[in-house]
PDB file of C-alpha atoms in Angstrom:
ATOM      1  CA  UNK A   1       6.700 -30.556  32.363  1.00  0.00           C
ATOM      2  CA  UNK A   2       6.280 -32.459  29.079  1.00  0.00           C
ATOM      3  CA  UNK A   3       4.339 -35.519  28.580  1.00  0.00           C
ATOM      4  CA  UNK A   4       7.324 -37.591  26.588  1.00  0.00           C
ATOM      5  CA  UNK A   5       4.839 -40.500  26.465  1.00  0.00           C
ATOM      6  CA  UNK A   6       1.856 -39.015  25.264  1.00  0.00           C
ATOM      7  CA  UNK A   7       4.231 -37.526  22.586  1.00  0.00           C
ATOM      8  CA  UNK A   8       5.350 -41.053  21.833  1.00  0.00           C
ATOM      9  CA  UNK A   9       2.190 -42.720  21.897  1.00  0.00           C
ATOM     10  CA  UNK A  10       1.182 -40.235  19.361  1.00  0.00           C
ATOM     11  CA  UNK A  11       3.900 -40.647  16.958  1.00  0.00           C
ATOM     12  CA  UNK A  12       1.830 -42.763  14.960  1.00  0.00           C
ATOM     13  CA  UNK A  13      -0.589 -40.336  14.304  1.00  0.00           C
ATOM     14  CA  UNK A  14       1.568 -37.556  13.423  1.00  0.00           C
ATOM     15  CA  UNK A  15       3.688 -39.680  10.871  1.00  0.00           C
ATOM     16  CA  UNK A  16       0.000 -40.500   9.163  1.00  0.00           C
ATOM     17  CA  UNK A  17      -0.344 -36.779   9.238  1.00  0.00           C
ATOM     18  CA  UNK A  18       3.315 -36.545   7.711  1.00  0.00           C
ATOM     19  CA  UNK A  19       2.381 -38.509   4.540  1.00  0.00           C
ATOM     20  CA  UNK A  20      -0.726 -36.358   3.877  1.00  0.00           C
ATOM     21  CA  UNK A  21       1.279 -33.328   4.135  1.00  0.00           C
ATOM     22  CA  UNK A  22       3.857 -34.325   1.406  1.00  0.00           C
ATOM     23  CA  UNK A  23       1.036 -35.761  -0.885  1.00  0.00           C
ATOM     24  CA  UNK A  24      -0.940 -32.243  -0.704  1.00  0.00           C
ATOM     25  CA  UNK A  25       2.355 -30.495  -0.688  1.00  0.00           C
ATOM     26  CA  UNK A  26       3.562 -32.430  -3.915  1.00  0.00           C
ATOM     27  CA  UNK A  27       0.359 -32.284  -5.305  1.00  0.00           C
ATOM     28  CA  UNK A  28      -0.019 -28.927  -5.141  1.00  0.00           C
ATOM     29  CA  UNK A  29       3.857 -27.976  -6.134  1.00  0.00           C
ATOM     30  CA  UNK A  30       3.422 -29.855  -9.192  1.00  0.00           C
ATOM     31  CA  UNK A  31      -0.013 -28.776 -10.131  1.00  0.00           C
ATOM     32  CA  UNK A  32       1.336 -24.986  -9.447  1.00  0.00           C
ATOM     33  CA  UNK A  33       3.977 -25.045 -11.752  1.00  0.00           C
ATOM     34  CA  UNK A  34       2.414 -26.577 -14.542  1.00  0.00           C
ATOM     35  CA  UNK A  35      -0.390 -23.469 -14.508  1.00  0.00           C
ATOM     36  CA  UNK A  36       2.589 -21.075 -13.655  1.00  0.00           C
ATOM     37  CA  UNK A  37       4.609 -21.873 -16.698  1.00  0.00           C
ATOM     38  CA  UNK A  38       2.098 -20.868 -19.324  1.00  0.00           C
ATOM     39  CA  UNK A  39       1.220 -18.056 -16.861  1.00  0.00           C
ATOM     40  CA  UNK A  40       4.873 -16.264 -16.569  1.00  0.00           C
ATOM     41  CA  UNK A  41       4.877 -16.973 -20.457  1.00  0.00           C
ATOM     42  CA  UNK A  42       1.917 -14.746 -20.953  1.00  0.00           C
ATOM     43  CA  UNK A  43       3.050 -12.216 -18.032  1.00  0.00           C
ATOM     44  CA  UNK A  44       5.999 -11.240 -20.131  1.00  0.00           C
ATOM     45  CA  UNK A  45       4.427 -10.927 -23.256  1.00  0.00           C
ATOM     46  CA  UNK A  46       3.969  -7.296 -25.216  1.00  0.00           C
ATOM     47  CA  UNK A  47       0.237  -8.272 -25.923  1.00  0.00           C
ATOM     48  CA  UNK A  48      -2.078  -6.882 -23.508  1.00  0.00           C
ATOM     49  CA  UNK A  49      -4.713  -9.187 -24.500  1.00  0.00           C
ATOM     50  CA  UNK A  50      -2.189 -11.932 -23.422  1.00  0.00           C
ATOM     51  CA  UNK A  51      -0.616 -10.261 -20.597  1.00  0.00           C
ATOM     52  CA  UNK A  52      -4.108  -8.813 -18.748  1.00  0.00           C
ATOM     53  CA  UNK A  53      -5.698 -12.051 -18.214  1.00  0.00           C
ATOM     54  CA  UNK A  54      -2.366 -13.294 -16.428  1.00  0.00           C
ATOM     55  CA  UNK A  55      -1.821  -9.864 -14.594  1.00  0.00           C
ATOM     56  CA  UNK A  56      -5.621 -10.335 -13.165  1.00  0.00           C
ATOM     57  CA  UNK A  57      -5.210 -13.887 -12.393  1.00  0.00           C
ATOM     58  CA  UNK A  58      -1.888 -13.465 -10.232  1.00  0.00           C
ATOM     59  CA  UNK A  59      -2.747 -10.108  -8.734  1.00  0.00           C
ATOM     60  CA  UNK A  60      -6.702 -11.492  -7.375  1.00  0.00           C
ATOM     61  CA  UNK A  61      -5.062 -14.535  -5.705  1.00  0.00           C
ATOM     62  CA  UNK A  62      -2.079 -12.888  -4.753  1.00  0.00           C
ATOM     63  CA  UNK A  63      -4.196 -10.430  -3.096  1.00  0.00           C
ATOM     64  CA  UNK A  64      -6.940 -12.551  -1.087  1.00  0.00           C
ATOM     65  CA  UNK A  65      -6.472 -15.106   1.524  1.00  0.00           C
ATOM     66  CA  UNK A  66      -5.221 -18.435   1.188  1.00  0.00           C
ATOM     67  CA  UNK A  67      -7.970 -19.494   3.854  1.00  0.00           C
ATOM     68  CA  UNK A  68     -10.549 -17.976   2.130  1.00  0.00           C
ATOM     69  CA  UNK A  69     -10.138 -19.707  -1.458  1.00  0.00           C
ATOM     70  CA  UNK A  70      -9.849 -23.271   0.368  1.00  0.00           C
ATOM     71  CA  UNK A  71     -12.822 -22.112   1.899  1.00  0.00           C
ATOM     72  CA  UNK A  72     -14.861 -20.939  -1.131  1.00  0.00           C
ATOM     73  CA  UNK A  73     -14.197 -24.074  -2.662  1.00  0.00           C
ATOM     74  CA  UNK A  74     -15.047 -26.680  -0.402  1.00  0.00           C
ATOM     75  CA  UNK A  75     -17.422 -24.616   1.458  1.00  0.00           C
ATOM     76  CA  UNK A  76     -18.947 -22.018  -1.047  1.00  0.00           C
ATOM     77  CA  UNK A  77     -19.187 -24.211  -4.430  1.00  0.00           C
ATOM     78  CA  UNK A  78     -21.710 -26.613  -2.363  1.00  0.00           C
ATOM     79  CA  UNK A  79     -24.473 -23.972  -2.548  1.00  0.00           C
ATOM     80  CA  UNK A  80     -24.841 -24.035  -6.380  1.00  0.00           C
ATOM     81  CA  UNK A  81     -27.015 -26.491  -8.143  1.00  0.00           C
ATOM     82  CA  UNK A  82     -25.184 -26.705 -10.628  1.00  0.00           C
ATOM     83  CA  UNK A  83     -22.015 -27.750  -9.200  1.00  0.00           C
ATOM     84  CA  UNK A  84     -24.174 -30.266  -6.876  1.00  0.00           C
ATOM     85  CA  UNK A  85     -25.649 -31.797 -10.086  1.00  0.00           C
ATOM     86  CA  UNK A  86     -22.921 -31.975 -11.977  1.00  0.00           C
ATOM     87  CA  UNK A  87     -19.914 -34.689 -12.574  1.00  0.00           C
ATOM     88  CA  UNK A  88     -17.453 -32.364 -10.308  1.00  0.00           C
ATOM     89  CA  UNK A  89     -19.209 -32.862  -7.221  1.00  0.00           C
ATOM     90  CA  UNK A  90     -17.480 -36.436  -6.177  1.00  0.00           C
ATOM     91  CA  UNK A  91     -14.376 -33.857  -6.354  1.00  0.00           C
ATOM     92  CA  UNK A  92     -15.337 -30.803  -4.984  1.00  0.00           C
ATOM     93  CA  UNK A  93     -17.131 -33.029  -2.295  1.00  0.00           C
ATOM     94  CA  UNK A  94     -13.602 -33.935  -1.514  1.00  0.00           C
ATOM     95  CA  UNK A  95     -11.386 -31.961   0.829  1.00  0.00           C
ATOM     96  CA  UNK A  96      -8.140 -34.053  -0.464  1.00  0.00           C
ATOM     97  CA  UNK A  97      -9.169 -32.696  -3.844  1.00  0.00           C
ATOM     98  CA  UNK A  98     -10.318 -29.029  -2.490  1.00  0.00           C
ATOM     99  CA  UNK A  99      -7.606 -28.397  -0.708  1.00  0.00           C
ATOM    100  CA  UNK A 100      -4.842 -29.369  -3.367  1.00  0.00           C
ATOM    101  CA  UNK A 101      -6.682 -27.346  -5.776  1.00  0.00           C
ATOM    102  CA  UNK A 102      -6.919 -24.648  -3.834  1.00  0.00           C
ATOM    103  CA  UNK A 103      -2.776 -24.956  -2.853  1.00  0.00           C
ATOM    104  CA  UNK A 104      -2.254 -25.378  -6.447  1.00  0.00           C
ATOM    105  CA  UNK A 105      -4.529 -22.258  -7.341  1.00  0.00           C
ATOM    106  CA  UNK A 106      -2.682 -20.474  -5.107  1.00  0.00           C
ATOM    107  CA  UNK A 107       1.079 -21.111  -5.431  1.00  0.00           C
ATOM    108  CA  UNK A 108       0.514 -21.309  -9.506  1.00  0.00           C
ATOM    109  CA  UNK A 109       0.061 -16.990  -9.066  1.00  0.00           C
ATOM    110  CA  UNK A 110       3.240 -16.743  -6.866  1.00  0.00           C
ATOM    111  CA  UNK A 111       5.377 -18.895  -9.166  1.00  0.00           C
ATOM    112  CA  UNK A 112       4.088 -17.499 -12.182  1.00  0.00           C
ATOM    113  CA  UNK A 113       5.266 -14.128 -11.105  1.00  0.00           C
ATOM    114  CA  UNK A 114       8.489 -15.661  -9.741  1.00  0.00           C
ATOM    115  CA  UNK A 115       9.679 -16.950 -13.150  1.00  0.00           C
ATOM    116  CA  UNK A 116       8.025 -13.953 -15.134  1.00  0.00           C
ATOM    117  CA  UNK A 117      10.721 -11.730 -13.292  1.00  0.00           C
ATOM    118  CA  UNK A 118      13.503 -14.328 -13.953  1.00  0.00           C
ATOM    119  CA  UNK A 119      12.343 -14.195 -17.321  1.00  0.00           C
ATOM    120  CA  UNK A 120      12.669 -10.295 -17.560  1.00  0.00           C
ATOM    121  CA  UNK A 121      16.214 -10.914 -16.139  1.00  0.00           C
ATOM    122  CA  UNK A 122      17.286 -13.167 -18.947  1.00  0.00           C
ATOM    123  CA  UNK A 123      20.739 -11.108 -19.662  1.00  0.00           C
ATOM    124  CA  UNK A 124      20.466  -9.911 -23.756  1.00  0.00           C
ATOM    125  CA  UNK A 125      23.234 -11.478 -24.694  1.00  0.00           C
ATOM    126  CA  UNK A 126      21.900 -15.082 -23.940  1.00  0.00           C
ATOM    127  CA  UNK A 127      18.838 -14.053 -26.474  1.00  0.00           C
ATOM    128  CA  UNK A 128      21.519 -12.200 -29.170  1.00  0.00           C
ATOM    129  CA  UNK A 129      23.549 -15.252 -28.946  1.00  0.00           C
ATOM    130  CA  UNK A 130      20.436 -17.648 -29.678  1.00  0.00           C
ATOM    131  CA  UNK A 131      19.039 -15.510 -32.508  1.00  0.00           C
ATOM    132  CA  UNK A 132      22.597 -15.425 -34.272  1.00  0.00           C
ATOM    133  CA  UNK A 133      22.694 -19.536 -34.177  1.00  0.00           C
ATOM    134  CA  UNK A 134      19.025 -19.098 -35.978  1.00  0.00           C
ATOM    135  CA  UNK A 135      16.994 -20.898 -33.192  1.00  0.00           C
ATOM    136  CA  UNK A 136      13.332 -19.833 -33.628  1.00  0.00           C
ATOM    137  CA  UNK A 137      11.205 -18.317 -30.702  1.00  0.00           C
ATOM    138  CA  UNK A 138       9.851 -21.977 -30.048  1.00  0.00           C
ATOM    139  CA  UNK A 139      13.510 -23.109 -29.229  1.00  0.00           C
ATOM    140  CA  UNK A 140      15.075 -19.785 -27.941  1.00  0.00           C
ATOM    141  CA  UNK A 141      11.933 -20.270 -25.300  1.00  0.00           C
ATOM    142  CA  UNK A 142      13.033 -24.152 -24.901  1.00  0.00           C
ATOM    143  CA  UNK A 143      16.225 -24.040 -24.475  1.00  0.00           C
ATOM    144  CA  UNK A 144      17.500 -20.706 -23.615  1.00  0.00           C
ATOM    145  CA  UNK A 145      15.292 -18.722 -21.907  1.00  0.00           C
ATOM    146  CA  UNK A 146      13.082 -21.166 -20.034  1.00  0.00           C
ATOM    147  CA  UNK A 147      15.907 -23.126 -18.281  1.00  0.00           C
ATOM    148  CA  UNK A 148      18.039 -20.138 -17.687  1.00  0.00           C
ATOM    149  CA  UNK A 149      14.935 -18.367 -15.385  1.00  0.00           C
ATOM    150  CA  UNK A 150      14.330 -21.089 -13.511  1.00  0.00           C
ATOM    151  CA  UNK A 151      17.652 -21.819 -12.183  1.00  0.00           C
ATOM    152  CA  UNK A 152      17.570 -18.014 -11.428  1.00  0.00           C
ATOM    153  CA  UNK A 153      14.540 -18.598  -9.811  1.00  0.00           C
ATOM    154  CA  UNK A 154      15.351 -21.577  -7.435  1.00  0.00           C
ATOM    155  CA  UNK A 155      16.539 -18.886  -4.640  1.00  0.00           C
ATOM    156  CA  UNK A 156      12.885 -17.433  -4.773  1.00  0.00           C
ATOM    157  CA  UNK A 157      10.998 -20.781  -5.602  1.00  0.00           C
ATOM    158  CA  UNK A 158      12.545 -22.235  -2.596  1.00  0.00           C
ATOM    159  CA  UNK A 159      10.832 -19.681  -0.545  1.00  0.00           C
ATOM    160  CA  UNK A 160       7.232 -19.956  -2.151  1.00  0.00           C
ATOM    161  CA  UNK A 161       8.049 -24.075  -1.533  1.00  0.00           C
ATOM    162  CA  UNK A 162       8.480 -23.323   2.013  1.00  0.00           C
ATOM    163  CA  UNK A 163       5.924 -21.041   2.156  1.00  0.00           C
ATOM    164  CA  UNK A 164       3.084 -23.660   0.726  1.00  0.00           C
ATOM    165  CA  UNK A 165       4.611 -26.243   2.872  1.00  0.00           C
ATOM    166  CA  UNK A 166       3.531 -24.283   6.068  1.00  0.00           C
ATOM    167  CA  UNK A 167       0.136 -23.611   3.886  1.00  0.00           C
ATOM    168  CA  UNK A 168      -0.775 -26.793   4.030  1.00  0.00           C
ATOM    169  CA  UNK A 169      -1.285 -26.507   8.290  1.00  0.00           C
ATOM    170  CA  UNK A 170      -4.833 -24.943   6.685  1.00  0.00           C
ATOM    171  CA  UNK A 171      -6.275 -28.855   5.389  1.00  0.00           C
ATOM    172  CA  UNK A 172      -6.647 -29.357   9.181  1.00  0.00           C
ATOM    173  CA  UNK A 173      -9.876 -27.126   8.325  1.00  0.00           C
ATOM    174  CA  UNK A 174     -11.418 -28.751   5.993  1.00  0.00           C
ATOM    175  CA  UNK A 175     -11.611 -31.833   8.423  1.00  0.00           C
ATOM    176  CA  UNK A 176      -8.077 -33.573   7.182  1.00  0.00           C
ATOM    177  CA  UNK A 177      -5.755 -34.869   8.988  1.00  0.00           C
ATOM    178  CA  UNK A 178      -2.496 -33.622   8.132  1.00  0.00           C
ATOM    179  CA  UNK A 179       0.622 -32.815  10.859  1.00  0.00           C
ATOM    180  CA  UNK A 180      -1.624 -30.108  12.205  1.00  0.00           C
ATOM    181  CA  UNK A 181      -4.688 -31.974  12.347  1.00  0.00           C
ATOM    182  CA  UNK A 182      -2.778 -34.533  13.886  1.00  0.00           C
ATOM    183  CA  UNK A 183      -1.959 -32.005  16.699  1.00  0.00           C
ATOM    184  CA  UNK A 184      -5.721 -30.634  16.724  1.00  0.00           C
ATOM    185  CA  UNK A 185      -7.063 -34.292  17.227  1.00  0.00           C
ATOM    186  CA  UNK A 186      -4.157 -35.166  19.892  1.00  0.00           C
ATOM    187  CA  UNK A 187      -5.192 -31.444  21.764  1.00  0.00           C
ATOM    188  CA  UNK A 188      -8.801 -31.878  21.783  1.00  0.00           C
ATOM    189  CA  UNK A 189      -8.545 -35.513  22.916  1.00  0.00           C
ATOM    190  CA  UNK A 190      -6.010 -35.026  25.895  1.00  0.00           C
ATOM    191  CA  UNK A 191      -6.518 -31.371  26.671  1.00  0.00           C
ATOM    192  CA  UNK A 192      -2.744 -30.977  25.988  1.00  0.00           C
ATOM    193  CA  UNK A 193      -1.995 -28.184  23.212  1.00  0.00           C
ATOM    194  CA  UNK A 194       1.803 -27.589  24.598  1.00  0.00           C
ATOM    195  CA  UNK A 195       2.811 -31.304  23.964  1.00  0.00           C
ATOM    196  CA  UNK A 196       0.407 -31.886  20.229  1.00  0.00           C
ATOM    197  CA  UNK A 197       1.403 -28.527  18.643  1.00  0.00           C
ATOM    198  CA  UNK A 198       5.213 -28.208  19.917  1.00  0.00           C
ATOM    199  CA  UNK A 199       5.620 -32.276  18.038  1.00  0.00           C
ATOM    200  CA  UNK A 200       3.807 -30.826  15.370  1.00  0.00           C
ATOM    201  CA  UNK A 201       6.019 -27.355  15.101  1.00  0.00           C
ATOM    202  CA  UNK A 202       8.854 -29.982  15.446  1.00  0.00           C
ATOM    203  CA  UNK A 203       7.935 -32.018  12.474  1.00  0.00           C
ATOM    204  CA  UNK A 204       7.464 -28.845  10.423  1.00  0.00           C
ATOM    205  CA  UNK A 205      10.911 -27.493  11.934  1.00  0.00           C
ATOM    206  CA  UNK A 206      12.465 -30.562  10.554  1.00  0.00           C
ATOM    207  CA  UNK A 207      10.595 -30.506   7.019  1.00  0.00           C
ATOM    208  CA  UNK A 208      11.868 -26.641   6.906  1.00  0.00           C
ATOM    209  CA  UNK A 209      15.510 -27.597   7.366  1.00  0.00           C
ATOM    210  CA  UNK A 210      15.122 -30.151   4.913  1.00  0.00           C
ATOM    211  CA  UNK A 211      14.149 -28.206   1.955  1.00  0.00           C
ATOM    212  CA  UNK A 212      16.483 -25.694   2.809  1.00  0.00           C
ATOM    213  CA  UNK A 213      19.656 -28.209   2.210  1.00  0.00           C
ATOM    214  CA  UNK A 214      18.402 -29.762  -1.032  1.00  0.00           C
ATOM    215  CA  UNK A 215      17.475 -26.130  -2.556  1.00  0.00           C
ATOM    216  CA  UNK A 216      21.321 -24.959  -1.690  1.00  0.00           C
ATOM    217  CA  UNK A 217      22.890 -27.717  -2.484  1.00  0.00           C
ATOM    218  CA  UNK A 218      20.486 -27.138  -6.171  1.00  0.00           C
ATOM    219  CA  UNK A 219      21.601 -23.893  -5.950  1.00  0.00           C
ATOM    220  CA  UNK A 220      25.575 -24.846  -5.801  1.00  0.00           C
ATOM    221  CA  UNK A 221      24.876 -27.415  -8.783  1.00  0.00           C
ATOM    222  CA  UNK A 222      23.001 -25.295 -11.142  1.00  0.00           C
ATOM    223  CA  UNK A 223      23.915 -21.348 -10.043  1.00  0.00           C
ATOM    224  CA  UNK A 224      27.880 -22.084  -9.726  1.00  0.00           C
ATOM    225  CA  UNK A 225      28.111 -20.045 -12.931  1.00  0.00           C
ATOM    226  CA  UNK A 226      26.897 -17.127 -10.647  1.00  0.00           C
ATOM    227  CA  UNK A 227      29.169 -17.170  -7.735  1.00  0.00           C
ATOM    228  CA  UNK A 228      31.412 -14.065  -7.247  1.00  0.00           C
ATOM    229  CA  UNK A 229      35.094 -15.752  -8.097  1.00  0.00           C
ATOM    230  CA  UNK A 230      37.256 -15.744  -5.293  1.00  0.00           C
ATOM    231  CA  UNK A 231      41.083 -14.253  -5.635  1.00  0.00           C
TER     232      UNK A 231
END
């Protein structure tokens, strides 16, 4: 059986761990999509001088472990001087700052390539209909092309949101105390993994649910020009 009251008793801990797992969640979400917007921009460009540099970037951190960058940069960056000596190690000596780096590193490659493909799917007569009113690239980019991919995009965005919201379980490595550090500290205290991680798998359940709704309900707002018409 469940221990209900070591489950409440805890409660206090967990909804600490709550708030530090919406700060490094919005941290990071923010972070990533101001690097992923001048990313996709250069991912859909003709240039390959442009376009390489972007392609690299995406495909290295698309392609290695999110565990491993946290762990390069709060672990691995401590071994150089340099860094050591220099102004950046209050923040790289950090985890809070490490590890929304790191989520913001990594979710800035996934969104960049999320709205790059939205961007390829702008439909050509959007773009004929903004070069025949005379709007420059500058403003074709502003208001046409921009805002159309990402409300194409929220379907896919809402995924990567998810996605980086269960991401964030890995700051209970880099000694924070998030929802799952809250359930690592409970477990190692009490010998009770069952009751710590099912509250924290709870918590997360609940987050999940929660994103879900407000993305559909964005997606009924600003994709109801997409819907199939019903006869």
């Amino acid at each position: 059986m469940l221990d209900f009251n070591l489950i409440l008793s805890s409660l206090p801990l967990y909804a600490s761990g709550l708030l530090v797992t919406f700060e490094l969640l919005l941290i990071a979400l923010a972070l990533g999509l101001l690097l992923a917007l001048p990313l996709a921009l250069m991912r859909v460009s003709r240039s390959t001088l442009v376009n390489f540099p972007a392609w690299l970037y995406t495909y290295v951190i698309r392609g290695t472990p999110m565990l491993v960058q946290l762990f390069l940069l709060y672990y691995g960056l401590a071994q150089f001087d340099v860094i050591r000596d220099s102004f950046m190690w209050p923040y790289f000596s950090s985890a809070t700052f490490c590890a929304c780096l790191a989520f913001a590193i990594n979710t800035s490659a996934y969104t960049a390539e999320i709205l790059a493909g939205s961007l390829k799917a702008t439909p050509p007569g959007e773009i004929e209909a903004a070069r025949a009113m005379g709007m420059s690239r500058a403003q074709l980019y502003r208001r046409i092309l921009l805002p159309s991919a990402m409300r194409r995009a929220l379907p896919q965005y809402s995924n990567e949101v998810i996605m980086m919201l269960h991401t964030t379980s890995l700051a209970s490595l880099v000694t924070l105390i998030d929802l799952t550090g809250a359930a690592r500290t409970i477990s190692s205290q009490y010998y009770m993994p069952f009751e710590a991680f099912i509250t924290a798998g709870l918590f997360y359940l609940v987050l999940t649910v929660g994103l879900v709704r407000l993305f559909k309900y964005a997606e009924l707002r600003w994709l109801a020009h997409l819907t199939p018409r019903k006869h």
